[in-house]
mmCIF file of C-alpha atoms in Angstrom:
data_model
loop_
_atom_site.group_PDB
_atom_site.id
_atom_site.type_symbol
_atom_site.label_atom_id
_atom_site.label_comp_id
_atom_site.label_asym_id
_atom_site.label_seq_id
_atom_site.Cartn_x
_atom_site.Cartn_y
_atom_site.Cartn_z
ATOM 1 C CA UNK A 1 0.000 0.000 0.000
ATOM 2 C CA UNK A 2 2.837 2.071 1.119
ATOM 3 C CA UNK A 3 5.096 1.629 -2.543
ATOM 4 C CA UNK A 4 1.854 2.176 -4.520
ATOM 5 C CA UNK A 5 1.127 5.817 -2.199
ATOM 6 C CA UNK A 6 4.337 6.864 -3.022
ATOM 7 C CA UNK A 7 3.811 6.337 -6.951
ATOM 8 C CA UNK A 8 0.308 7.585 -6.551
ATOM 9 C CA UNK A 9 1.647 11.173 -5.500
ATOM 10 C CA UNK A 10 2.895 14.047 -7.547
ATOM 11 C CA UNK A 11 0.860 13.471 -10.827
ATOM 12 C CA UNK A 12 0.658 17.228 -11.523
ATOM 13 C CA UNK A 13 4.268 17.266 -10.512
ATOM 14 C CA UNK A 14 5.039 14.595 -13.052
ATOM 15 C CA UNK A 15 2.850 16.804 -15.350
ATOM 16 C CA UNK A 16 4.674 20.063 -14.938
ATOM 17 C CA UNK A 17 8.400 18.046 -15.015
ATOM 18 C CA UNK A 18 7.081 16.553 -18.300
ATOM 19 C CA UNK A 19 6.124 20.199 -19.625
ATOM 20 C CA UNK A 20 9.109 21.320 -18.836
ATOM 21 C CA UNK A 21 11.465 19.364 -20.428
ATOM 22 C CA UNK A 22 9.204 19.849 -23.726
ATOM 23 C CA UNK A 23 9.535 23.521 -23.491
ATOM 24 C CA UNK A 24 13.689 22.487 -23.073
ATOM 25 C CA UNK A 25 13.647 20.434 -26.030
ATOM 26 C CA UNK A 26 10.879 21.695 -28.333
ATOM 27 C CA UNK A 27 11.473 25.556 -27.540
ATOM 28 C CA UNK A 28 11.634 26.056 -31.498
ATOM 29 C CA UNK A 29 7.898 24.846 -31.899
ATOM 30 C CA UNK A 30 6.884 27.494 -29.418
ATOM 31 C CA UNK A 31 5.166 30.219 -32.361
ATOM 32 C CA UNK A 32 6.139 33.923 -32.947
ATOM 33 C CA UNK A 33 6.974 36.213 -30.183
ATOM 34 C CA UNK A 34 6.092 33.854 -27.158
ATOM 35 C CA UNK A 35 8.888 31.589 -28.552
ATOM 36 C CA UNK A 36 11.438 34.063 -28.605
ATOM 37 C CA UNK A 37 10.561 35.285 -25.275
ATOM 38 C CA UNK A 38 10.887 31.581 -23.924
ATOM 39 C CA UNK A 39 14.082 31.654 -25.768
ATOM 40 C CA UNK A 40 15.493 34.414 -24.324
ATOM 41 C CA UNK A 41 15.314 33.349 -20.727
ATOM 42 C CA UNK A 42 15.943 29.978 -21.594
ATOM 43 C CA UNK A 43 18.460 28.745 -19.057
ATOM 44 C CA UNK A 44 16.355 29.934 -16.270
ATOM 45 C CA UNK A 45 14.240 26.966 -16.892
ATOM 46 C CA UNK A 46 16.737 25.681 -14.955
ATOM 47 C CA UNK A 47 14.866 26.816 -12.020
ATOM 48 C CA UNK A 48 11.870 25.408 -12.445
ATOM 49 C CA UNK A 49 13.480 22.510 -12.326
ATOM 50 C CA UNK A 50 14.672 22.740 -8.678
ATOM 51 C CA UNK A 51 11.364 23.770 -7.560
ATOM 52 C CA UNK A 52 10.065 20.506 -9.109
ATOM 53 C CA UNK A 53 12.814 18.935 -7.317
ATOM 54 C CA UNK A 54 12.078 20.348 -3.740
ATOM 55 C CA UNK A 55 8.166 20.163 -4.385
ATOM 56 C CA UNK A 56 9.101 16.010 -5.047
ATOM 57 C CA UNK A 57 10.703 15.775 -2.205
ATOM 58 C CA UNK A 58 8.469 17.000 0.176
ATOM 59 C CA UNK A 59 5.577 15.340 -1.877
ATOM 60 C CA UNK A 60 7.871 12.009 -1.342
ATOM 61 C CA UNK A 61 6.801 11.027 -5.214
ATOM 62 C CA UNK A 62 8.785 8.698 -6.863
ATOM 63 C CA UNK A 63 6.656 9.511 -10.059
ATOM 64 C CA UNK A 64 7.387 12.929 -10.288
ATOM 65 C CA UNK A 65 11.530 11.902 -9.060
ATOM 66 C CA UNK A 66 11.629 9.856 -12.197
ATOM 67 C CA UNK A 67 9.883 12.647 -14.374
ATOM 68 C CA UNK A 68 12.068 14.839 -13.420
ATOM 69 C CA UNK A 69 14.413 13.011 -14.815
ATOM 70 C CA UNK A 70 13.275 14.077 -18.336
ATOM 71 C CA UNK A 71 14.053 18.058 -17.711
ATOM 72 C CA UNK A 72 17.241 17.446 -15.965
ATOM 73 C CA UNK A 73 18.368 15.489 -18.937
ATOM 74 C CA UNK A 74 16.685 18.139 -21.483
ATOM 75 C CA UNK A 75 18.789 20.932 -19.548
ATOM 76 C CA UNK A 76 21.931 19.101 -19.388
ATOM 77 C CA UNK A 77 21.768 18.754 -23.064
ATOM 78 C CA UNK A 78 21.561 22.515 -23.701
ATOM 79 C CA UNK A 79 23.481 24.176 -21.025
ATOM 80 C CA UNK A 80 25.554 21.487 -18.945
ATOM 81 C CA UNK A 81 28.703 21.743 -21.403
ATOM 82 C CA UNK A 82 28.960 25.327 -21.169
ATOM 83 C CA UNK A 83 29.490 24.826 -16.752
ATOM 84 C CA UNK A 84 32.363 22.520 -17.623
ATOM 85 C CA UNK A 85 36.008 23.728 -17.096
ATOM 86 C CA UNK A 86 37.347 25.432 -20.110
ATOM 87 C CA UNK A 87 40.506 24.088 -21.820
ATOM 88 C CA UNK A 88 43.724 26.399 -21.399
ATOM 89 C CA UNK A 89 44.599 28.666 -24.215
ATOM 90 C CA UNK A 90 46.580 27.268 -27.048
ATOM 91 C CA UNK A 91 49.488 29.046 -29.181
ATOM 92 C CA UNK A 92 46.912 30.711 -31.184
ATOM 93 C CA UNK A 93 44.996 32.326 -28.773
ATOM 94 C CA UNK A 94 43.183 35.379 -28.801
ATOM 95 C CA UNK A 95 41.368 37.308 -26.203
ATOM 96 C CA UNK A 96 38.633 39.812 -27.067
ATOM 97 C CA UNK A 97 36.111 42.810 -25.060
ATOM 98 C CA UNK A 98 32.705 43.238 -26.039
ATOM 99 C CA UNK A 99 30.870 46.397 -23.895
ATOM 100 C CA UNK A 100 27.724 47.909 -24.281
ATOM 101 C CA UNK A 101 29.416 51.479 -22.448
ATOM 102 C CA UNK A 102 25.790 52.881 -22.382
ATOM 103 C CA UNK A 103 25.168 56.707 -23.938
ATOM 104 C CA UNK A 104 24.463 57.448 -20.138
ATOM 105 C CA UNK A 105 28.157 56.077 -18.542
ATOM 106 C CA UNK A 106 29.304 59.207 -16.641
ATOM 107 C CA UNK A 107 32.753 57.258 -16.096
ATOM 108 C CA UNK A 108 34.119 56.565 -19.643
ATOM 109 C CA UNK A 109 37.754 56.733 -18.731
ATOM 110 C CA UNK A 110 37.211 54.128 -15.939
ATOM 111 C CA UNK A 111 34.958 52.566 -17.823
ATOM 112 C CA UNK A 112 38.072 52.085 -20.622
ATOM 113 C CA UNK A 113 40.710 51.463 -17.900
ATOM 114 C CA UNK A 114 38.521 48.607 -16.440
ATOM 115 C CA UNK A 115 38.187 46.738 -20.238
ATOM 116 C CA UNK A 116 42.020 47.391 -20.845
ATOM 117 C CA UNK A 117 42.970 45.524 -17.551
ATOM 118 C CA UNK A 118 41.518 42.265 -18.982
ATOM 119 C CA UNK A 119 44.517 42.396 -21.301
ATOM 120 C CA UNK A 120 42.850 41.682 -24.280
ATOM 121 C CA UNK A 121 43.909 41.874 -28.376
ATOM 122 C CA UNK A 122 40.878 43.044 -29.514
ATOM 123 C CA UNK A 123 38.241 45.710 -27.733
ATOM 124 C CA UNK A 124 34.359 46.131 -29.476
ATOM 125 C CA UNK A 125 32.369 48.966 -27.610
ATOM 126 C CA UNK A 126 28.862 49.856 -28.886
ATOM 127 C CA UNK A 127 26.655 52.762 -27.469
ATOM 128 C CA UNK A 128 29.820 55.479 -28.327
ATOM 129 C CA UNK A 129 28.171 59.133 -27.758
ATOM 130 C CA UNK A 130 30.830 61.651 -29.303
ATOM 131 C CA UNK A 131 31.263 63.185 -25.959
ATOM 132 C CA UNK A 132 32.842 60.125 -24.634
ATOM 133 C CA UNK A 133 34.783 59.022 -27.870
ATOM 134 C CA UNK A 134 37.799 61.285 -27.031
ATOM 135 C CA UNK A 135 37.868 59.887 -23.586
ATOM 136 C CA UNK A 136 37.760 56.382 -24.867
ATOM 137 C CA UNK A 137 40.263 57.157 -27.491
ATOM 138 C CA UNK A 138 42.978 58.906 -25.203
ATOM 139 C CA UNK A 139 42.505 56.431 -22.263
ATOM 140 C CA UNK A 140 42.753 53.065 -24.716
ATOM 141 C CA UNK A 141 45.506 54.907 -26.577
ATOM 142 C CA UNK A 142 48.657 53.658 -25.324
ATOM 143 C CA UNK A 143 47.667 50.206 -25.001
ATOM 144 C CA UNK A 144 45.492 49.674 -28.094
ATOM 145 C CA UNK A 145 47.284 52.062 -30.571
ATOM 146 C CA UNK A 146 45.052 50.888 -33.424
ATOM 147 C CA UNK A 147 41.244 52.139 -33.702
ATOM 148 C CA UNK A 148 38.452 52.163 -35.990
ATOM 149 C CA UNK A 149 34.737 54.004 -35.240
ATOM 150 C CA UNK A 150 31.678 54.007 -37.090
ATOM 151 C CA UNK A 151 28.614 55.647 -35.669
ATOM 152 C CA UNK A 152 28.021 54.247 -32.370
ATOM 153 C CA UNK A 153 30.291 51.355 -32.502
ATOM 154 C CA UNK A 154 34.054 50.972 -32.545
ATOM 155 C CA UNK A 155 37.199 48.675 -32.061
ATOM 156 C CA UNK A 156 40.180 48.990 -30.587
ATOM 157 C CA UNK A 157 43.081 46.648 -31.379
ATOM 158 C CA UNK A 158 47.068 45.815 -30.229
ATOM 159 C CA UNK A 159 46.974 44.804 -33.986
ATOM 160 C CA UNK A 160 47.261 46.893 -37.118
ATOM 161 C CA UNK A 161 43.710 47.426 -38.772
ATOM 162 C CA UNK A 162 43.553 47.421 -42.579
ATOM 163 C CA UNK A 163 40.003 47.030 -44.786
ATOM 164 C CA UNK A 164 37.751 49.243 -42.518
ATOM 165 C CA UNK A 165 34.105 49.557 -43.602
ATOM 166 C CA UNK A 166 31.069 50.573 -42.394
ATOM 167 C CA UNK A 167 28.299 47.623 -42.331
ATOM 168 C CA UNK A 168 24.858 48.597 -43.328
ATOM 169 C CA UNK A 169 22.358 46.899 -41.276
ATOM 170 C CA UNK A 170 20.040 49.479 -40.348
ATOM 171 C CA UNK A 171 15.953 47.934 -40.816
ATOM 172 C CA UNK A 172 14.392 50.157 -43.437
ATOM 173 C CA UNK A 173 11.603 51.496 -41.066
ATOM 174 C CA UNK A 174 14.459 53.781 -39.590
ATOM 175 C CA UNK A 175 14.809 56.614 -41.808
ATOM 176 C CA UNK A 176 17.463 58.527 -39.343
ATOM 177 C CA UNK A 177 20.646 58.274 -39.527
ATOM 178 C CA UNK A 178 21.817 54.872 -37.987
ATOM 179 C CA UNK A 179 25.543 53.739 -38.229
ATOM 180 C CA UNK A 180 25.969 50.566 -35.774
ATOM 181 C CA UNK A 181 28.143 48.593 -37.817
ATOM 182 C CA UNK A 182 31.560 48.012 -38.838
ATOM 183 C CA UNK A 183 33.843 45.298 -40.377
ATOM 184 C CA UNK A 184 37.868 45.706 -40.145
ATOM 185 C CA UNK A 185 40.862 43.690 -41.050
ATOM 186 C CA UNK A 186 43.410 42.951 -38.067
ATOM 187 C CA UNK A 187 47.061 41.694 -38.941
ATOM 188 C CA UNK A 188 47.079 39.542 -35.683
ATOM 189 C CA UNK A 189 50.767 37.346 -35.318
ATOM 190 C CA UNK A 190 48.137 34.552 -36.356
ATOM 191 C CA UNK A 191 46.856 35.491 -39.743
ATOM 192 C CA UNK A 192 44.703 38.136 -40.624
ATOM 193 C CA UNK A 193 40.985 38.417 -39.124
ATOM 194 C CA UNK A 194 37.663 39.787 -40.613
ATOM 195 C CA UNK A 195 36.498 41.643 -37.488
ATOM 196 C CA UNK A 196 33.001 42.502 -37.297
ATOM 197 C CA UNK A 197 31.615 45.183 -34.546
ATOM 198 C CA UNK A 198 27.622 45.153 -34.337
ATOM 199 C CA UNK A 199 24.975 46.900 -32.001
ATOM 200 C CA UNK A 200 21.270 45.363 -33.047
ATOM 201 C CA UNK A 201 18.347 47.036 -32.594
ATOM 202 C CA UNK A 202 16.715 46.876 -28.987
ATOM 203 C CA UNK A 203 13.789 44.486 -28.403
ATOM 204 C CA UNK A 204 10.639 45.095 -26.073
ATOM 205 C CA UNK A 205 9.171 42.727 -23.846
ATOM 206 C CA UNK A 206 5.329 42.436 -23.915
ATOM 207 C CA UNK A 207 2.976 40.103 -22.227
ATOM 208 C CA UNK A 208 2.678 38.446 -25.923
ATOM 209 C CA UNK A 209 6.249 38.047 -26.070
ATOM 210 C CA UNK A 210 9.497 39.965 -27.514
ATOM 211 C CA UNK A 211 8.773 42.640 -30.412
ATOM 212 C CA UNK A 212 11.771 41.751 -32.195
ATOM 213 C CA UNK A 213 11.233 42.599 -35.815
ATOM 214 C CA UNK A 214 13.338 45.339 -36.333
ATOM 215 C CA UNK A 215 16.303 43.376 -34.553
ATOM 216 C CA UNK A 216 15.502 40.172 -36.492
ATOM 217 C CA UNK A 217 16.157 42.174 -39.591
ATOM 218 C CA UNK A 218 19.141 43.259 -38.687
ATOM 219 C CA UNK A 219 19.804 40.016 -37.857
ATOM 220 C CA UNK A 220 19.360 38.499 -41.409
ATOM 221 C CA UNK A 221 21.128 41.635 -42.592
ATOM 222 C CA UNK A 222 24.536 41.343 -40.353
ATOM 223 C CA UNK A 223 24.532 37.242 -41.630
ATOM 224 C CA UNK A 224 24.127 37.935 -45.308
ATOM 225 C CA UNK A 225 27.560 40.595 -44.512
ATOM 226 C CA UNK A 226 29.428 37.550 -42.782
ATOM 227 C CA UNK A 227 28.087 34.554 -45.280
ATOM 228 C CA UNK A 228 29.661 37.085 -47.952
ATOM 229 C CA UNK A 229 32.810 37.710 -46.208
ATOM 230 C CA UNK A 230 36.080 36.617 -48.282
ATOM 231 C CA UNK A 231 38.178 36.222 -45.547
ATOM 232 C CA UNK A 232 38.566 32.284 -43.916
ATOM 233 C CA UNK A 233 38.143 33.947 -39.907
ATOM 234 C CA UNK A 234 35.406 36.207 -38.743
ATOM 235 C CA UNK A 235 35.007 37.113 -35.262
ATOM 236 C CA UNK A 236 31.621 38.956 -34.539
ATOM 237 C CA UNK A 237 31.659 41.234 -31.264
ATOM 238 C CA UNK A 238 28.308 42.319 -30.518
ATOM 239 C CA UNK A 239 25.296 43.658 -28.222
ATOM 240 C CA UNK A 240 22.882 41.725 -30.402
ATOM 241 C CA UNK A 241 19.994 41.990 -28.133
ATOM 242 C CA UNK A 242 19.541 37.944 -28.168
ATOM 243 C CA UNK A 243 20.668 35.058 -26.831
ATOM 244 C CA UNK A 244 22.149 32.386 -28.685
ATOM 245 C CA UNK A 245 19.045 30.508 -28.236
ATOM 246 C CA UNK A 246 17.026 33.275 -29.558
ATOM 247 C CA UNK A 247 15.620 32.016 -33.609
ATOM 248 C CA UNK A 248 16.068 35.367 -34.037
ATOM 249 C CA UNK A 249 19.815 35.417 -34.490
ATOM 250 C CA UNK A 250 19.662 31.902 -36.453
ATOM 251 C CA UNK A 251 20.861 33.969 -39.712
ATOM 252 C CA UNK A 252 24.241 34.739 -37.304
ATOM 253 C CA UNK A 253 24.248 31.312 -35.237
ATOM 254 C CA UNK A 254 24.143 29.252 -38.030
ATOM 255 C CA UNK A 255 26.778 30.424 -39.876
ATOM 256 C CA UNK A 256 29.080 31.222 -36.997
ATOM 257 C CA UNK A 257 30.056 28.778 -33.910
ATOM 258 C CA UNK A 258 29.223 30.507 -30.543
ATOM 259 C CA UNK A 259 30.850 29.837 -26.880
ATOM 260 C CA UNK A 260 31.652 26.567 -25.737
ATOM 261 C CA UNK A 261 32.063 27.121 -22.221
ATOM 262 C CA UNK A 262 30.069 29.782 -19.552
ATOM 263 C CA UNK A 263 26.922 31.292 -19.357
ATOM 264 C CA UNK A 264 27.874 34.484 -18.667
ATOM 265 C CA UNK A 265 24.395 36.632 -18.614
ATOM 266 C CA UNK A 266 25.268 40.398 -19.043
ATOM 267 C CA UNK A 267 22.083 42.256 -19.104
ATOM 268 C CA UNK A 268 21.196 44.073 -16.745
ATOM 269 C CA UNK A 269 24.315 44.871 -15.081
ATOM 270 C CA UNK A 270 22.335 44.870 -12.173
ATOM 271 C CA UNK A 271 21.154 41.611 -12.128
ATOM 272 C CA UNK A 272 22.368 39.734 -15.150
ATOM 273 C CA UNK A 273 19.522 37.832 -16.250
ATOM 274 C CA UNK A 274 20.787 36.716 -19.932
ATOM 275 C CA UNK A 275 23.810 37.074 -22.352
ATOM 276 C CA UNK A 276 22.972 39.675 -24.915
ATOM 277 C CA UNK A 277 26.841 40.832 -25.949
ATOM 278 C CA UNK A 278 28.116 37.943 -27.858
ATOM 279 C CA UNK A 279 31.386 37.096 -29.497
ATOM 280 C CA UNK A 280 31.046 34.489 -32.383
ATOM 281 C CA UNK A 281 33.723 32.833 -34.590
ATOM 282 C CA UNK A 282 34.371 31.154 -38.095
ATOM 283 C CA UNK A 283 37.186 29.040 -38.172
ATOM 284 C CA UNK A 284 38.250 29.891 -34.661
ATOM 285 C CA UNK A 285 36.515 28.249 -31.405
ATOM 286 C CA UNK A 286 35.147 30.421 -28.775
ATOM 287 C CA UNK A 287 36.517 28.556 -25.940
ATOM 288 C CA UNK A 288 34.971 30.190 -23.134
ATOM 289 C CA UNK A 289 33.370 33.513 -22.185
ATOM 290 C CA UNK A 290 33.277 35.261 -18.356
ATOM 291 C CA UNK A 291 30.957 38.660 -17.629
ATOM 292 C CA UNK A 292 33.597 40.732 -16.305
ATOM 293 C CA UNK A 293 33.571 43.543 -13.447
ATOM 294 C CA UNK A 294 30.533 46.397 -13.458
ATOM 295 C CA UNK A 295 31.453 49.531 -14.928
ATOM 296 C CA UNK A 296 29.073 52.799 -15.120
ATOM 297 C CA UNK A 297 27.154 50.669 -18.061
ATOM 298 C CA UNK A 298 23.861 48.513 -17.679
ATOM 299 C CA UNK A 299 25.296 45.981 -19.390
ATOM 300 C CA UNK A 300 28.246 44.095 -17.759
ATOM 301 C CA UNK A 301 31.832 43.370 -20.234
ATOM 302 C CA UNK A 302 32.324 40.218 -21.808
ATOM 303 C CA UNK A 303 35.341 38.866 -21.814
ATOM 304 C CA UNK A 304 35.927 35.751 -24.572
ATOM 305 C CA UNK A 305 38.791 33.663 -25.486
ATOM 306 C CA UNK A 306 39.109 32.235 -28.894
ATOM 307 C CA UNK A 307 41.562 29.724 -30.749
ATOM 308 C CA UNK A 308 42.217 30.234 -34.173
ATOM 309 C CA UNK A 309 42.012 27.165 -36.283
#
């Protein structure tokens, strides 16, 4: 009586540990702006399925135990790899910045100082107010004597920069002037690199879902640029407004590999509750990526290291 009470309880725990692990797997079935939304916070799911966990336990169901057992798995699949420890950096290494710096930061120079300390090859800032751009300029000077800016959005580079360009991926709904993209050449002691700088357009969150159109077009617009590129390796340095899991940067994440190892939300600063600054890679691996320090942005650094191939 005792074994079948036990399986008796938890069927709506069983239920909801079941539903989970079909929003984990089946996530892209989800329609329109709901899905993206679900996509967006995916990882968090992650939650839920500790709650199921604790609610099993203190339910003492063995049904919804071995239910859960579906989610955990589902998760595991998705997100487990990127927890694992990262391999150390080979001969052809190369570390890279990617910052939202925010048109509000009242700190640029520390701001700069704080991205310079990570020691990196490559620095992508987005959100560049003229104001600040002399600050950024003069502060990153000495260490990263190469520059390129475009609009909002700029790089910074221990490397020489050849080829620089501005990218046009502004949605044709904005009629003012819009200049968030830019694709430069850097002579790296590896072989040369097709460096791409991006800042997407924002998305909303509504009850329905995200309203993402304008940034999904970008989207499609920034992957035709890279699908075209001549060059072998293309690093992409972004805020894309997305996660990797979002569909709406398929045209970019299927055409580019994306971090192996680490999570690492960025947005807000405050609390990070996803990773919308991304650094992406053809023919190169991003090995692993780490949210670095606060600085006067909402949006916290990433920090990425990549091996050429």
């Amino acid at each position: 009586m005792r074994g079948r009470s036990v399986w008796a309880r938890g069927r709506v725990l069983a239920a909801l540990a079941v539903g989970t692990a079909g929003l984990l797997a089946l996530h892209r079935l989800v329609p329109g702006r709901m899905g993206s939304l679900l996509e967006a916070f995916l990882p968090w799911l992650g939650l839920v399925i500790v709650a199921l966990l604790l609610a099993a336990l203190l339910r003492r169901s063995a049904t919804a135990l071995v239910a859960l057992l579906l989610p955990v798995a589902a998760w595991a699949h998705l997100f487990g790899g990127l927890l694992l420890p990262a391999a150390e950096p080979g001969r052809r290494a190369v570390v890279v910045v990617q910052h939202n710096v925010s048109d509000e930061n009242t700190d640029p120079a520390g701001t700069a100082r704080a991205l310079a300390a990570a020691k990196p090859d490559l620095i992508a800032l987005e959100e560049l107010v003229p104001a600040a751009l002399p600050v950024y300029e003069k502060t990153l000077a000495s260490g990263f004597p190469y520059h390129a800016v475009h609009g909002t959005v700029g790089l910074w580079s221990k490397h020489p920069l050849t080829g620089v360009r501005p990218l046009d991926i502004k949605p044709r709904a904005i009629t003012e002037t819009w200049s968030r993209g830019l694709r430069a050449v850097v002579r790296t002691p590896h072989g040369d690199i097709a460096a791409y700088v991006a800042h997407l357009p924002s998305v909303r969150v509504w009850p329905s879902g995200l309203a993402s159109a304008w940034r999904d077009e970008s989207a499609v617009l920034l992957g035709r640029a890279v699908a075209a590129e001549e060059m072998g390796t293309v690093i992409l340095l972004g805020d894309l407004n997305g996660t990797v899991d979002d569909r709406g940067l398929a045209p970019l994440t299927g055409r580019l590999n994306t971090a192996e190892r680490g999570l690492a939300f960025t947005f807000p600063a405050s609390f990070p509750l996803a990773r919308i600054d991304q650094v992406m890679a053809r023919r190169a691996t991003v090995t692993r990526v780490r949210p670095l320090p606060a600085t006067a942005s909402d949006h916290l650094p990433l920090a990425a290291y990549l091996t050429l191939g």
